[in-house]
Coordinates of C-alpha atoms and ligand atoms in Angstrom, one line a residue:
X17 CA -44.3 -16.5 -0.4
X18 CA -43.9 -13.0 -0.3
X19 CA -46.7 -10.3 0.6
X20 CA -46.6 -7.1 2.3
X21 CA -50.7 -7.1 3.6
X22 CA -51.5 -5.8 6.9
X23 CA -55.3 -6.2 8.3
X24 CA -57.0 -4.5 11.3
X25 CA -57.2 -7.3 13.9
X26 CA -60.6 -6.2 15.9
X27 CA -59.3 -8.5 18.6
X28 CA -55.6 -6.6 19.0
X29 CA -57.4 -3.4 17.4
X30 CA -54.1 -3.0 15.8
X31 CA -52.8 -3.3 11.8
X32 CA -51.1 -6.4 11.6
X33 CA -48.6 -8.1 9.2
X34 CA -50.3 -10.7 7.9
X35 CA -48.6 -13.6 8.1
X36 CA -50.8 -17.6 7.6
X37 CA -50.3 -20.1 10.3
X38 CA -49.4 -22.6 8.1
X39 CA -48.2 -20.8 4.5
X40 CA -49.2 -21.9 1.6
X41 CA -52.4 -22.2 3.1
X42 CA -54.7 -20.0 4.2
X43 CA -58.6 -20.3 5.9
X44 CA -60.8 -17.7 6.3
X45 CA -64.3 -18.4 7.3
X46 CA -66.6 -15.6 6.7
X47 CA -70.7 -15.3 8.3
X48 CA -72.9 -15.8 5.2
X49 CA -76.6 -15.0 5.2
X50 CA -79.6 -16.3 7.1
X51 CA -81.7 -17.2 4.3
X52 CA -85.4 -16.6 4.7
X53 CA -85.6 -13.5 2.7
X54 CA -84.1 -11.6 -0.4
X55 CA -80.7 -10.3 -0.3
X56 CA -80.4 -6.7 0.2
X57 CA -77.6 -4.1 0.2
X58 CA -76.4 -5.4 3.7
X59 CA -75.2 -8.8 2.2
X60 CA -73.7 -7.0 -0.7
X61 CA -70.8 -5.3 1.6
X62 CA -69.5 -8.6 3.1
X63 CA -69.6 -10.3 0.6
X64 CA -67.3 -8.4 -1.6
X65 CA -65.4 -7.3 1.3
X66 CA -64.1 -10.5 1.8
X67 CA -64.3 -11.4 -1.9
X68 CA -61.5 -9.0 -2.3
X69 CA -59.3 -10.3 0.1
X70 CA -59.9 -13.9 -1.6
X71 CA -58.8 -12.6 -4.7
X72 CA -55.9 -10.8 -3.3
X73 CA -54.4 -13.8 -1.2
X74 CA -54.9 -16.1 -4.0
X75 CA -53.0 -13.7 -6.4
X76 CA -50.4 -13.2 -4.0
X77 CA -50.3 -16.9 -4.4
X78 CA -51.8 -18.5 -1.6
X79 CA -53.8 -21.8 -1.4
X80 CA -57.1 -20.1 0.0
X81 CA -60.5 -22.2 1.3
X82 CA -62.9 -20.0 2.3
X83 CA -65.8 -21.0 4.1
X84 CA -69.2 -19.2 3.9
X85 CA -72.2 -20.2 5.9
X86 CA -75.6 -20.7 5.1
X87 CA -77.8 -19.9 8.6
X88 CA -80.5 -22.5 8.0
X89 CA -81.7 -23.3 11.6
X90 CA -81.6 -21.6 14.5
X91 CA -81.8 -17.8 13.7
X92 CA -84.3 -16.6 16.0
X93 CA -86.1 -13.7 15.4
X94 CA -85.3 -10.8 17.1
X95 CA -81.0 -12.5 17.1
X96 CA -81.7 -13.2 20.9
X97 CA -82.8 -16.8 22.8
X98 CA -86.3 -16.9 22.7
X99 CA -88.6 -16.6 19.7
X100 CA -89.8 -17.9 16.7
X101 CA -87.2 -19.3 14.0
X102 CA -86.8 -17.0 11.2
X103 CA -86.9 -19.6 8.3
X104 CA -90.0 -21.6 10.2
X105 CA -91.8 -18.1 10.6
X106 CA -91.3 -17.5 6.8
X107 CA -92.2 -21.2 6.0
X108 CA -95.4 -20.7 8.2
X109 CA -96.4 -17.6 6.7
X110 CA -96.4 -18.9 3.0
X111 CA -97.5 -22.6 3.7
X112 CA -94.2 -24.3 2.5
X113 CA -91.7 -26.4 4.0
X114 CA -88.9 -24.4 6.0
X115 CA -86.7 -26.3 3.6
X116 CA -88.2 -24.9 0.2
X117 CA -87.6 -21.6 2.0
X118 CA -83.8 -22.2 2.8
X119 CA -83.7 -23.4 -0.6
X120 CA -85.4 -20.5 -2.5
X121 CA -83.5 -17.6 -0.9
X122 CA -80.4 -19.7 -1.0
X123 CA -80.7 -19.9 -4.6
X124 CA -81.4 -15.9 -5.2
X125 CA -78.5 -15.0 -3.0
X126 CA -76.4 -17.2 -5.3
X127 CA -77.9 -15.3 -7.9
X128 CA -77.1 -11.9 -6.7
X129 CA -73.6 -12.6 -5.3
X130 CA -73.0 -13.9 -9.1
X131 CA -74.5 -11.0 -10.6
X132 CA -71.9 -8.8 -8.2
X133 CA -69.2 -11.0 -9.3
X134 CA -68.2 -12.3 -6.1
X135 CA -66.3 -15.9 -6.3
X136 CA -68.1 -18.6 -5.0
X137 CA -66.8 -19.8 -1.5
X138 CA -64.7 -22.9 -1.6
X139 CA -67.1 -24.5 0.9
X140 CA -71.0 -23.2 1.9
X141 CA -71.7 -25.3 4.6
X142 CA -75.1 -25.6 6.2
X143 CA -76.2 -25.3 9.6
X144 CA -78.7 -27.7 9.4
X145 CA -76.0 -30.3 7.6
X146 CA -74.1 -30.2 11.0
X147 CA -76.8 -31.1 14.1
X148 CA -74.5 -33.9 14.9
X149 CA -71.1 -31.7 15.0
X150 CA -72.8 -29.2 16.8
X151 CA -74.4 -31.7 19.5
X152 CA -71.1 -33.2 19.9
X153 CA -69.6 -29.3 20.9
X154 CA -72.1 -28.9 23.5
X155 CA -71.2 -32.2 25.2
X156 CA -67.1 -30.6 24.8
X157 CA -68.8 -27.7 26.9
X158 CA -70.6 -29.4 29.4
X159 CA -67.7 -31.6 30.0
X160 CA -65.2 -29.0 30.3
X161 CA -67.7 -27.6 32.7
X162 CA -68.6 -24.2 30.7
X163 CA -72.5 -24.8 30.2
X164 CA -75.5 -26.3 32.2
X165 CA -78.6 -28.1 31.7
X166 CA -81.9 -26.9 32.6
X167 CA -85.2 -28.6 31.0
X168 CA -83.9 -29.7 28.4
X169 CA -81.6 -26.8 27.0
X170 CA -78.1 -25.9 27.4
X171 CA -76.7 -22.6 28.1
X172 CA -73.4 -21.4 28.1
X173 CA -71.9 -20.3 31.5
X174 CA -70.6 -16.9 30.7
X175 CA -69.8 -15.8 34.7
X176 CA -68.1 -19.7 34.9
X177 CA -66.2 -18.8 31.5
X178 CA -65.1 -15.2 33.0
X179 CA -63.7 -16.5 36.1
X180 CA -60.4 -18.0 33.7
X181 CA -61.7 -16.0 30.2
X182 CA -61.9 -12.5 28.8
X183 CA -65.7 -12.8 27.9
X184 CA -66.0 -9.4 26.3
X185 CA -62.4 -9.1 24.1
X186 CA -63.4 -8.5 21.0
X187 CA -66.6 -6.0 21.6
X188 CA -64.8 -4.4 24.3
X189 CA -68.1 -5.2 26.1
X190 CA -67.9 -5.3 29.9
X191 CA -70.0 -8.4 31.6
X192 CA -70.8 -6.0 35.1
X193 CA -72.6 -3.5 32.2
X194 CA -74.5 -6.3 30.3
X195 CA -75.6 -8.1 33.0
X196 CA -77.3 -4.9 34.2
X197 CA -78.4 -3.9 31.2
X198 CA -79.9 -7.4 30.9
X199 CA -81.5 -7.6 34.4
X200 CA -85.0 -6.7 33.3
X201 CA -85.1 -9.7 31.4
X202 CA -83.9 -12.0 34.2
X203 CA -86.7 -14.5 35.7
X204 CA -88.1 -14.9 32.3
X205 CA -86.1 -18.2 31.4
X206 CA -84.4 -20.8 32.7
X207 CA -81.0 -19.2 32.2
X208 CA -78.9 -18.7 35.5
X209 CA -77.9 -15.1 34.0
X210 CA -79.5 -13.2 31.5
X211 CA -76.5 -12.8 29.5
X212 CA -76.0 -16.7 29.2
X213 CA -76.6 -17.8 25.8
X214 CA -78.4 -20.9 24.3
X215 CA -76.1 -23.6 23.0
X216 CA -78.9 -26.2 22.8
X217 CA -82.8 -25.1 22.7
X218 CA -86.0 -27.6 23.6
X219 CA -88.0 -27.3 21.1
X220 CA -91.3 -25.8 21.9
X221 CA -94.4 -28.4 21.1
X222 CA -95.1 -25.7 17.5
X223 CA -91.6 -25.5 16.9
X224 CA -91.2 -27.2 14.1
X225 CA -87.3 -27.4 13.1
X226 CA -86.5 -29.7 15.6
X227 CA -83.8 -32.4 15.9
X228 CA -83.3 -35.3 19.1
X229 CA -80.7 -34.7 21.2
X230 CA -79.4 -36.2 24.5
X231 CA -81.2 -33.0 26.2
X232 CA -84.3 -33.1 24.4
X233 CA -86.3 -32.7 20.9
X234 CA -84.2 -29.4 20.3
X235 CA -82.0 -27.0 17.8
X236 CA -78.5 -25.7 18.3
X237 CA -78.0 -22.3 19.1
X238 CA -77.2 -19.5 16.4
X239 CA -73.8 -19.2 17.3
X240 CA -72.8 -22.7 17.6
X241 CA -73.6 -23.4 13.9
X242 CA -69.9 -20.9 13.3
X243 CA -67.7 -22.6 16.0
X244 CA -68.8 -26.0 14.8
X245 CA -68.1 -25.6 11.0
X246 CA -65.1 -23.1 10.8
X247 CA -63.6 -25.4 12.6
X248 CA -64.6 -28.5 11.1
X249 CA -63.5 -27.3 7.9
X250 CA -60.5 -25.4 8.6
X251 CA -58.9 -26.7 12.0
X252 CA -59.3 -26.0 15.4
X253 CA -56.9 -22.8 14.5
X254 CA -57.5 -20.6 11.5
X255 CA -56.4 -17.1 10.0
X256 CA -59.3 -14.9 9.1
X257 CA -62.8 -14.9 10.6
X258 CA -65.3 -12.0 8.8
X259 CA -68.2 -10.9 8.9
X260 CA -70.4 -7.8 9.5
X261 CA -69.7 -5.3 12.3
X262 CA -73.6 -6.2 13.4
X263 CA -72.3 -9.8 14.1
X264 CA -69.5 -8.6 16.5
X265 CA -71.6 -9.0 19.9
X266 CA -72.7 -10.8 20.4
X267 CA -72.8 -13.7 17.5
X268 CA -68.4 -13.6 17.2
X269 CA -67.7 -12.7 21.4
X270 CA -69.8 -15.6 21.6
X271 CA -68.2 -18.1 18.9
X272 CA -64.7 -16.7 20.9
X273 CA -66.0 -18.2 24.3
X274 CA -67.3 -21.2 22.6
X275 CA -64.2 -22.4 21.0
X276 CA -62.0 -21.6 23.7
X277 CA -64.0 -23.6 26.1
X278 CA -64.9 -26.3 23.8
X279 CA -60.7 -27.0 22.9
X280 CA -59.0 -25.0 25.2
X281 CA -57.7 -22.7 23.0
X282 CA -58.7 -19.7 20.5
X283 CA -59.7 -20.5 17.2
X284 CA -58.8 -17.6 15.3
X285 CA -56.1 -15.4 14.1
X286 CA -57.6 -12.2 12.7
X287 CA -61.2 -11.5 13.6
X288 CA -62.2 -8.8 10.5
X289 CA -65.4 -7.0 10.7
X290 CA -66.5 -4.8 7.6
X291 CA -68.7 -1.8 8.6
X292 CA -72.0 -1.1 8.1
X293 CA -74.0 0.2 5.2
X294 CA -76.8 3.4 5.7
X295 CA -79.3 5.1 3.2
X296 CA -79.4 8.5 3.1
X297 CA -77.6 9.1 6.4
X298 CA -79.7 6.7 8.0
X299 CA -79.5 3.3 9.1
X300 CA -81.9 0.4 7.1
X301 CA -84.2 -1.1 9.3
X302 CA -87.7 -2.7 8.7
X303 CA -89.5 0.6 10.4
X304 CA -88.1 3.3 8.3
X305 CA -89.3 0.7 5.1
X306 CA -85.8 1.4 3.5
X307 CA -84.5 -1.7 3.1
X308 CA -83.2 -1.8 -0.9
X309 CA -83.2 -5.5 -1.6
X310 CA -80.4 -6.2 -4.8
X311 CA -82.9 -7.1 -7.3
X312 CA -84.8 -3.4 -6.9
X313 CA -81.3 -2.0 -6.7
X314 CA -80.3 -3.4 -10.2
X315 CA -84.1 -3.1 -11.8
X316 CA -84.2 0.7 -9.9
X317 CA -87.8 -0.2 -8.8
X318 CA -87.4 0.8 -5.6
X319 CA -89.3 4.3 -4.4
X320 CA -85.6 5.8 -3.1
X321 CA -84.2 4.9 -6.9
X322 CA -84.1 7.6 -9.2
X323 CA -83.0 4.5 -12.0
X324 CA -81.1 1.4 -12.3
X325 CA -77.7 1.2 -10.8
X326 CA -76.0 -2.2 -12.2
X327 CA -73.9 -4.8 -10.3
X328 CA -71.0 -3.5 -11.1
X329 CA -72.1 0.4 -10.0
X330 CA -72.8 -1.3 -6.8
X331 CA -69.6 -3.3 -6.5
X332 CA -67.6 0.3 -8.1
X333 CA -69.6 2.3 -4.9
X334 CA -68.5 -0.3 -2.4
X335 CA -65.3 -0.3 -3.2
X336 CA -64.7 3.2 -3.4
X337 CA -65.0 3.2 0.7
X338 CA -62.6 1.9 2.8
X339 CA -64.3 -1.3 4.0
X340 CA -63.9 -0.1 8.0
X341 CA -66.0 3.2 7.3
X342 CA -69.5 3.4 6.9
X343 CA -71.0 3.5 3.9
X344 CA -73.8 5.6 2.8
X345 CA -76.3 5.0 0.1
X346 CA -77.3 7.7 -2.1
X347 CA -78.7 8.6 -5.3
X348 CA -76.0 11.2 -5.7
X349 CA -73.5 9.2 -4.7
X350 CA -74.1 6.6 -6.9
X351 CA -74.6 8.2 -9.6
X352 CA -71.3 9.5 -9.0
X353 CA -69.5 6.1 -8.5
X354 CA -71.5 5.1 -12.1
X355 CA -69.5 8.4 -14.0
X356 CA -66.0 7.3 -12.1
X357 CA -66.7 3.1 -13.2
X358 CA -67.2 4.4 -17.0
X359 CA -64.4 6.7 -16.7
X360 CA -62.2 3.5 -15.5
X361 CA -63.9 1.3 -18.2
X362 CA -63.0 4.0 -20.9
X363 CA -59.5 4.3 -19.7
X364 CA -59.1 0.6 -19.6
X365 CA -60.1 0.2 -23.8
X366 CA -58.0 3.0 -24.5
X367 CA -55.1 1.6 -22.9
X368 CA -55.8 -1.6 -25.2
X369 CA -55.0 0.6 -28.1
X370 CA -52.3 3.1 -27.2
X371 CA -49.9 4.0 -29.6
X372 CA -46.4 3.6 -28.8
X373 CA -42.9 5.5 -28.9
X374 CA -39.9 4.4 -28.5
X375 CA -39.3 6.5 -25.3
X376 CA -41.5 6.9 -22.5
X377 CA -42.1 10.5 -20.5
X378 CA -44.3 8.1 -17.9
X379 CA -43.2 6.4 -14.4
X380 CA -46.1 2.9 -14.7
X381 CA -43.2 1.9 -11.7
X382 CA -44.4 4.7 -9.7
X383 CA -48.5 3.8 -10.8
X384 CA -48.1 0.3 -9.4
X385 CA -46.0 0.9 -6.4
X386 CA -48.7 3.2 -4.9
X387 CA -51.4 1.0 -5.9
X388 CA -50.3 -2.1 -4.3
X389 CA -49.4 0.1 -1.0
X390 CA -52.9 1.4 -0.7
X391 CA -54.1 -2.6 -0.9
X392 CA -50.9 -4.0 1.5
X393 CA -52.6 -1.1 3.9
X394 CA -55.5 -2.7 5.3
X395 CA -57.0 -3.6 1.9
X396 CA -57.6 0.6 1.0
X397 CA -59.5 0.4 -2.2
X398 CA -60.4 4.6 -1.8
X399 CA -57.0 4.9 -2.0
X400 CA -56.4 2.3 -4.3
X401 CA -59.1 3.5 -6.9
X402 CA -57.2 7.6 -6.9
X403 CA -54.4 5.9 -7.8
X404 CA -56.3 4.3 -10.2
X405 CA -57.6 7.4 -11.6
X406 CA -54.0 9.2 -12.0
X407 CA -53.4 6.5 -14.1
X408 CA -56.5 7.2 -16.0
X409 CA -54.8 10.6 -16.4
X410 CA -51.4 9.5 -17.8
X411 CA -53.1 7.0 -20.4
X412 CA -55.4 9.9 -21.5
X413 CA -52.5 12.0 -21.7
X414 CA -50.8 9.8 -24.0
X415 CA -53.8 8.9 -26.0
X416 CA -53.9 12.6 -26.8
X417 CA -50.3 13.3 -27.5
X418 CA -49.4 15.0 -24.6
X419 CA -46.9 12.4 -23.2
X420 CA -45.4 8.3 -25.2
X421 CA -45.0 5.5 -23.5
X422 CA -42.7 2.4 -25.0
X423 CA -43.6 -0.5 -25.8
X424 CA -42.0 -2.5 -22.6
X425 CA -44.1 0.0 -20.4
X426 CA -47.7 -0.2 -21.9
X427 CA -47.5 -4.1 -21.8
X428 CA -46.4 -3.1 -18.0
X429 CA -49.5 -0.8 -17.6
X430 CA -51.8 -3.2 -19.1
X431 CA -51.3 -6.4 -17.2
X432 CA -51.1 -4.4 -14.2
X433 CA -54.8 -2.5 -14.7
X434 CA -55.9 -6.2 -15.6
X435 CA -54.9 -7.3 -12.5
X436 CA -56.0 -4.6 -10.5
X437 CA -59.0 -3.8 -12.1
X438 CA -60.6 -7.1 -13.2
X439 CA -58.7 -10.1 -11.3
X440 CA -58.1 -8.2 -7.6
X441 CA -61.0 -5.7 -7.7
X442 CA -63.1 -7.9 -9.3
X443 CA -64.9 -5.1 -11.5
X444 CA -66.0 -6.6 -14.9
X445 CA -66.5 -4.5 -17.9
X446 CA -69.8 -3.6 -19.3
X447 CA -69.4 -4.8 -22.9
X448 CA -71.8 -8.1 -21.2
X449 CA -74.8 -5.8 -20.2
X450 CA -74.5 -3.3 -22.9
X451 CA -75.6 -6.2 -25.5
X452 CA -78.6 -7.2 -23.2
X453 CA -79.7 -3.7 -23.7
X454 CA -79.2 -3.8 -27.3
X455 CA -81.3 -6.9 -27.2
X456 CA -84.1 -5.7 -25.2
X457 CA -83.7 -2.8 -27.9
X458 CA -84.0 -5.5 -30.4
X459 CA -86.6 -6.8 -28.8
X460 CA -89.2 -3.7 -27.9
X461 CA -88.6 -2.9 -31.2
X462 CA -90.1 -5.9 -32.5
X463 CA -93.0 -5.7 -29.9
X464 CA -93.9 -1.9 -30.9
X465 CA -93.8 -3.3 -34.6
X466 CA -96.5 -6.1 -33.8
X467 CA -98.7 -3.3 -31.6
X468 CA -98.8 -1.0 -34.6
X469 CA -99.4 -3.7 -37.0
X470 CA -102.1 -4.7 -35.0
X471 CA -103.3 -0.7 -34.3
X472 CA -103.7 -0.8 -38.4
X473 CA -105.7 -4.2 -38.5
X474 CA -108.4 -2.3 -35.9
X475 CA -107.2 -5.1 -33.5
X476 CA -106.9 -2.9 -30.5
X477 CA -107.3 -5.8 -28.5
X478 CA -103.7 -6.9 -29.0
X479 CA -102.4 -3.9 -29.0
X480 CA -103.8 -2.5 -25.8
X481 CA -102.8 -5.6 -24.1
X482 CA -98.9 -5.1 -25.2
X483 CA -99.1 -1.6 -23.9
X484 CA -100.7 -3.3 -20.5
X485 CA -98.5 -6.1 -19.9
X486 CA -95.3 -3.7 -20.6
X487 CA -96.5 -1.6 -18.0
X488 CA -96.8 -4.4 -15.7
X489 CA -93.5 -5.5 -16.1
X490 CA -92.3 -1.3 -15.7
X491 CA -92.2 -0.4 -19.5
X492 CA -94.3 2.6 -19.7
X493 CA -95.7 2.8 -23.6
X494 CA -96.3 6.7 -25.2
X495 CA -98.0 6.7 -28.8
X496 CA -96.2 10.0 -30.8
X497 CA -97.0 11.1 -34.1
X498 CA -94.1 9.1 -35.3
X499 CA -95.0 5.8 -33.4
X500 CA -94.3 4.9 -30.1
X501 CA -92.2 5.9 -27.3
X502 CA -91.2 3.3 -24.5
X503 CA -89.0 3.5 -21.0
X504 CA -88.5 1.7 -17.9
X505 CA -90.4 3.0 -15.2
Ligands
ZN256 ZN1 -71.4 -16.7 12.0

C-alpha cells in the first residue's frame, strides 16, 4: 500500500512520512469528550480533525480502528488532582445519578458529531468500563518502582521517572520550571512533589464515584483512563495519538511517562495535536460567557449569532484552516465559509450535468495532482479547498462555453470531486436540509392557516396561543394586511 502522507509529529516537531507499524493496519486513538455537559465548538475541531485523517487512511486503503474515549470518571474539576468530579458535580447539581449524566451528554454528543458528519469511531471505550485495567497499570507502576503510596492514593514519581526519562518531551516543558512554578501548592497534599500526578485517588467520604482497590475505596486518575485503553485496544505500540492542543500537558506528557514506565517502552508513533478554536479573537472560557455550544450554533440562538450556520457551514469553516493554526469564530467569517460551501455545492451539480466535446482544452491531471499534494502535506485542507475552487473555475468555464472537456475527462473530474468532496472531506450536500426547510415551510403554513381560521371564528384564544407558543420555540409571528408574517428569531 502506497501513500504519500506526511504528519507533524509534536514529539519530533518535524513532518514525517507516514509509514504504520504494522501495514495494513493502522490505530489511532484520539481524546474524546468528558461528558457532563453539551458539546460546544471545542469538540467540533477534534473531532473532524481526526475524522479526516480516518477517512483519508481508509481511502488510501488501510484497515483503520480508531479509538475515541468517553471521560466518564475521574475528570476533576479544575483538570488538576484535587477537586470535585466533573460528572458527580453535574449529577449533584440536578439530583440524578452520575450515570444518567454520562449517559445524557453522551447521547447529544453522538447527536452532534452525527449531525457534523463525523464517522463513528470503531471503538468508544469508557473510562468507567476499565477500573480493573486501569488498577492493574498502577500495580505495573509501583512494581517498576515509578509511583508511591501514601493514604491510600498513588502518585506517579515524576523526579524518579526523570532520573532514566525525558518527563517533559512532548510540551517541551522543563521539570526545574514546573516544580517552581508549582511550589506554592506544595504541603497541601500528600504528594512528594507538587508536580507528581494522581494515578489512584482515595475517595473522599462525599465522593461518590468510587470503586475498591488494593489502596483504598478510590478512582483512577484522569490520565490513566488513555494509557490503559489505547493500549488495550490497539497494542502496547500504536501509530497516531490526537487530541486537542489543551490536552498536550499535561494530560498526553503524562500518558507518555505512564506507558513507558508501565511496559518499558513508548506507546506511540505520532502524537498529533489539532489547535485551538477562539471567538472573535478571543479565547472561550466560562468568564467571558462565550462558550457557543453546537446546538445554538446550528439553531443561531446564541446572543454572538447573527443566524443559523448549519453542520455542514461549521464543518466547511473548519476545514478551510489548516488544522495546526488557530481558528477563529466569527460572524463574518462564517458567513463567508457559508457563500464558498454553496459555491462548491453549485459547482459540484453542475459538474453532474456538463456537456461534453470530443476534445478537451482542460488539465483535471493537473486539478488532482495539486489536490492530493496539499492533503499528503500535513493534511492542508486551506490549500486543498483553493484547489478546489480553481476547479470550480474550470467547470464554470465549461458550463458556459468558454472551454470542453471529453467525455474520459469529466467522468475523471467527477469521481475525483466525489471523493474529495464527499468521501475524504466529508462535506455532504444540502439537498437533505433544504427539504426540512421546505417542510417546516409546509408546516407554518398549515399552522398560520389554522390561526386565521380561528382569528375568523372570534376564537382568539387559539390563535393567540399559536402566536405564543411559536415565539417560545423562536418563531416570531407579524399579522400584515395580507396575513401573517413568520421568522426565526
Ligand atoms: Zn486522553
Amino acid at each position: 500500500m502506497k501513500n504519500n502522507l506526511t504528519i507533524y509529529n509534536t514529539l519530533t516537531r518535524k513532518k514525517e512520512l507516514f509509514e504504520p507499524l504494522n501495514p495494513p493496519f493502522v490505530g489511532m486513538y484520539v481524546c474524546g469528550p468528558t461528558v457532563y455537559g453539551d458539546s460546544h465548538l471545542g469538540h467540533a475541531r477534534p473531532a473532524i480533525t481526526f475524522d479526516v485523517l480516518f477517512r483519508y487512511l481508509k481511502y488510501v486503503g488501510y484497515k483503520v480502528r480508531y479509538v475515541r474515549n468517553i471521560t466518564d470518571v475521574g475528570h476533576l474539576v479544575n483538570d488538576a488532582d484535587a477537586g470535585e468530579d466533573k460528572i458527580a458535580k453535574k449529577a449533584k447539581l440536578d439530583q440524578v445519578e452520575p450515570m444518567e449524566i454520562v449517559q445524557k451528554y453522551t447521547n447529544s454528543y453522538h447527536k452532534n458529531m452525527e449531525q457534523l458528519n463525523t464517522l463513528p469511531p470503531s471503538i468508544e471505550p469508557h473510562a468507567s468500563a476499565h477500573i480493573i485495567e486501569q488498577a492493574e497499570m498502577v500495580e505495573e507502576i509501583l512494581k517498576n518502582g515509578f509511583a508511591y503510596e501514601v493514604n491510600g492514593s498513588v502518585y506517579f514519581d515524576v523526579a524518579k521517572y526523570s532520573e532514566t526519562n525525558n518527563y517533559g518531551k512532548l510540551s517541551g516543558r522543563v521539570l526545574e520550571d514546573l516544580q517552581n512554578n508549582t511550589r506554592i501548592l506544595a504541603g497541601q497534599s500528600d504528594k512528594k512533589n507538587s508536580f507528581d500526578f494522581a494515578l489512584w485517588k482515595k475517595a473522599e467520604p462525599e465522593h461518590i464515584m468510587r470503586w475498591p482497590s488494593k489502596w483504598s475505596d478510590g478512582f483512577p486518575g484522569w490520565h490513566l483512563e488513555c494509557s490503559v485503553m489505547s493500549t488495550k485496544y490497539l497494542g502496547d505500540k500504536f501509530d497516531i495519538h490526537g487530541g486537542g492542543l489543551d490536552l498536550q500537558f499535561p494530560h498526553h506528557e503524562c500518558e507518555i511517562a505512564q506507558s513507558k514506565a508501565a511496559k518499558g517502552e513508548d506507546a506511540v508513533k505520532y502524537w498529533m495535536h489539532n489547535n485551538l478554536i477562539t471567538i472573535d479573537g478571543q479565547k472561550m472560557s466560562k468568564s467571558l460567557n462565550n462558550f457557543i455550544m453546537l446546538d445554538e450554533m446550528f439553531s443561531g440562538k446564541h446572543k454572538l449569532l447573527e443566524q443559523a450556520y448549519g453542520p455542514m457551514i461549521v464543518r466547511f469553516f473548519i476545514l478551510q484552516a489548516h488544522y495546526r493554526s488557530t481558528l477563529d469564530f466569527s460572524n463574518k467569517a462564517l458567513q463567508a465559509s457559508e457563500k464558498g460551501y454553496k459555491r462548491l455545492m453549485d459547482a459540484v451539480k453542475t459538474l453532474s450535468n456538463l456537456k461534453i466535446s470530443s476534445l478537451s482544452s482542460v488539465n483535471v491531471q493537473d486539478i488532482k495532482e495539486k489536490i492530493f499534494k496539499a492533503l499528503d502535506d500535513d493534511m492542508n485542507t486551506p490549500i486543498l479547498i483553493a484547489h478546489l475552487f480553481d476547479g470550480v473555475k474550470i467547470i464554470n468555464s465549461i458550463n458556459a462555453g468558454k472551454e470542453t472537456i471529453n467525455k474520459e475527462d469529466l467522468s475523471f473530474l467527477q469521481k475525483l470531486y466525489n471523493d474529495i468532496v464527499f468521501e475524504i472531506l466529508g462535506l455532504e450536500n444540502e439537498e437533505k436540509s433544504s427539504s426540512e426547510d421546505e417542510k417546516l415551510k409546509d408546516v407554518m403554513n398549515l399552522l398560520l392557516n389554522l390561526r386565521t381560521e380561528a382569528k375568523k371564528n372570534k376564537d382568539f384564544a387559539t390563535s393567540d396561543k399559536i402566536r405564543d407558543e411559536l415565539k417560545e420555540l423562536g418563531i416570531i409571528v407579524k399579522d400584515t394586511r395580507e396575513g401573517a408574517e413568520w421568522k426565526i428569531q
